[in-house]
Short mmCIF file of C-alpha atoms in Angstrom, two decimals:
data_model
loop_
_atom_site.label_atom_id
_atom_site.label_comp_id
_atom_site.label_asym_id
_atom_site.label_seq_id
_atom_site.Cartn_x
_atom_site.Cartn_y
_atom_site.Cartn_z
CA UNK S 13 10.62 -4.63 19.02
CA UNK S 14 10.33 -7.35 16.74
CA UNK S 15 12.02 -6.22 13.06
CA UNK S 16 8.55 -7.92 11.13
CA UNK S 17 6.44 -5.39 13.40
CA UNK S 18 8.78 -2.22 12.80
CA UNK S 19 8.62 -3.07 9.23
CA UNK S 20 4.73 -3.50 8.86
CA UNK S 21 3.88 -0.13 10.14
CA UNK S 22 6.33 1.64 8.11
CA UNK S 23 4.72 -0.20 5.60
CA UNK S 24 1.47 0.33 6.23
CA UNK S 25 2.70 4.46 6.59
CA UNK S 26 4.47 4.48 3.37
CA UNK S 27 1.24 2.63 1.84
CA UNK S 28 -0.41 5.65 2.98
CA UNK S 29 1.73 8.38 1.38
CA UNK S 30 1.18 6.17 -1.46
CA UNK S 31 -2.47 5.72 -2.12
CA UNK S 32 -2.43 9.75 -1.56
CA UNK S 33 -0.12 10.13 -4.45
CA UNK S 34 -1.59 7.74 -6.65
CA UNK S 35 -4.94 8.24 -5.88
CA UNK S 36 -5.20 11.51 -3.94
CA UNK S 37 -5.40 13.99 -7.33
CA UNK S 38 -8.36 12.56 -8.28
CA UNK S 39 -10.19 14.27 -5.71
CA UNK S 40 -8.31 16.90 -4.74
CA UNK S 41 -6.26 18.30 -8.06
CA UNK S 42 -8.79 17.13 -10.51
CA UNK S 43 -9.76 20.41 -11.49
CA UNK S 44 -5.58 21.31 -12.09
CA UNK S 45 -3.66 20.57 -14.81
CA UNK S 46 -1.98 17.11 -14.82
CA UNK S 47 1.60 18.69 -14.68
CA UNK S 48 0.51 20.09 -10.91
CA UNK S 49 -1.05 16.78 -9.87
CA UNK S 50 2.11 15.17 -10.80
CA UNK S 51 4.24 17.49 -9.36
CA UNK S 52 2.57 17.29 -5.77
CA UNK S 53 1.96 13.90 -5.89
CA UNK S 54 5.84 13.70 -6.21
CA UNK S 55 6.27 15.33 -3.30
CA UNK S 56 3.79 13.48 -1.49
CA UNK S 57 5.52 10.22 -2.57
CA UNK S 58 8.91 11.79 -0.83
CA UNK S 59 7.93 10.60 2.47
CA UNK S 60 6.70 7.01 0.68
CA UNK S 61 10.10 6.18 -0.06
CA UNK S 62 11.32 7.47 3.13
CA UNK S 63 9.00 5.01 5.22
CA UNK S 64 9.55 2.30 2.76
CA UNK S 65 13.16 1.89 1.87
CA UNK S 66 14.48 1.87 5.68
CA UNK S 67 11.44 -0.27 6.37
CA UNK S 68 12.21 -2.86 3.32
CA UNK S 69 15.98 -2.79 4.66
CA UNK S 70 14.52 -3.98 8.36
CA UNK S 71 12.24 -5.74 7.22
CA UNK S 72 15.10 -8.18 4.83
CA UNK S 73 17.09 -8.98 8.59
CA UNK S 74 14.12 -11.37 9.06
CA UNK S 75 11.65 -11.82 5.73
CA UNK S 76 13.07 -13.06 2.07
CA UNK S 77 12.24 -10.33 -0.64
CA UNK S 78 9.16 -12.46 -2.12
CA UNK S 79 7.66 -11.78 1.41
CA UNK S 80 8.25 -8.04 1.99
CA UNK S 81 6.23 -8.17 -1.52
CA UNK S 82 3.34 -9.51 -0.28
CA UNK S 83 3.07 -7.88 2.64
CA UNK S 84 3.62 -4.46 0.85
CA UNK S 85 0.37 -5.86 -1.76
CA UNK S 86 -1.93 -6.87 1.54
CA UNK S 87 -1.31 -3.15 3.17
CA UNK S 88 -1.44 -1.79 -0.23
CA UNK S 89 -5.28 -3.59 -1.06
CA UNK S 90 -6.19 -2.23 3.00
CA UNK S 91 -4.74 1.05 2.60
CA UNK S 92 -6.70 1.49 -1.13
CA UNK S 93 -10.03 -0.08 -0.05
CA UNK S 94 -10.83 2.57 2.79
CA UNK S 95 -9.25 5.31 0.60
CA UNK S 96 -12.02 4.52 -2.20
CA UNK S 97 -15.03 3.88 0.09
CA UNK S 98 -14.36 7.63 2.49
CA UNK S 99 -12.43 9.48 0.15
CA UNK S 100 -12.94 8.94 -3.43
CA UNK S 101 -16.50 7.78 -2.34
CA UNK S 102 -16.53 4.74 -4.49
CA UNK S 103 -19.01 2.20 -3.76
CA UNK S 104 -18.13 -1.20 -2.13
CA UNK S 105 -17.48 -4.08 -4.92
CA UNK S 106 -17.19 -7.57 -3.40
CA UNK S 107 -14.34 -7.68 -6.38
CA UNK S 108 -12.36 -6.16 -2.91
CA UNK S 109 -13.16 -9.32 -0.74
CA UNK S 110 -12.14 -11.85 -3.68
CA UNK S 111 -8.94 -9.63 -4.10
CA UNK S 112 -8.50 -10.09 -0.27
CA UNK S 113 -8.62 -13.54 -0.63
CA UNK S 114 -6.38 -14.14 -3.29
CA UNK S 115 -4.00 -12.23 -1.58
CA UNK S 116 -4.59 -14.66 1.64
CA UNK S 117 -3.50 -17.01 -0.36
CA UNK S 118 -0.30 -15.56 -1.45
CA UNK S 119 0.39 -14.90 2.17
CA UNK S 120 -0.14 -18.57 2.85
CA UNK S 121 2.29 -19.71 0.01
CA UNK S 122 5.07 -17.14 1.01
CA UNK S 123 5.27 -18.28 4.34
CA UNK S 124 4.16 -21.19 4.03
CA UNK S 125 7.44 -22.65 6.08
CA UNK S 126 6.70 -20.98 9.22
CA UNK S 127 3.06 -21.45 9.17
CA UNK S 128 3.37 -24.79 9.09
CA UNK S 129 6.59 -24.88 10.30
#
């Protein structure tokens, strides 16, 4: 399997872990003290770096560093946006879409040499 594939969904898995541990407290620990939300979100953050340092290391064989980056910020913004709507229960804020697009933009510029090749 291609190393850019491998890497994305390990990506897109750590980015998971991730939003949890940032994010995850605030629904489900808000009621505990801070120390405890910390503390789990710690552990939760464990099996971030376990997804995302082998998958940065694959990921380098066939991407510069400035592109593992971006890709990490684009799964990051589509991990977070679900994550708010279903689980925090945030409303939708087109601020998300103009995020989005920025972001499309950064993808263009980072690889811009083999999209245009």
């Amino acid at each position: 399997m291609n190393p850019i594939f491998i890497t994305i969904g390990m990506l897109t898995l750590s980015n998971l872990f991730m939003t949890f541990a940032w994010y995850g407290h605030l629904k489900y620990f808000h009621h505990k003290a801070w120390i405890i939300a910390a503390l789990v979100s710690w552990g939760i953050a464990l099996f971030e770096y376990l997804l995302q340092v082998p998958a940065n290391r694959i990921g380098y064989e066939v991407a510069s560093a400035g592109q593992l980056k971006i890709i990490q910020e684009v799964l990051s913004l589509s991990v977070f946006i679900p994550f708010s709507l279903f689980v925090l229960k945030e409303p939708f804020r087109f601020d998300y879409v103009w995020a989005g697009l920025c972001l499309l933009g950064a993808v263009f510029f980072m690889f811009r040499d083999k999209i245009t090749g």
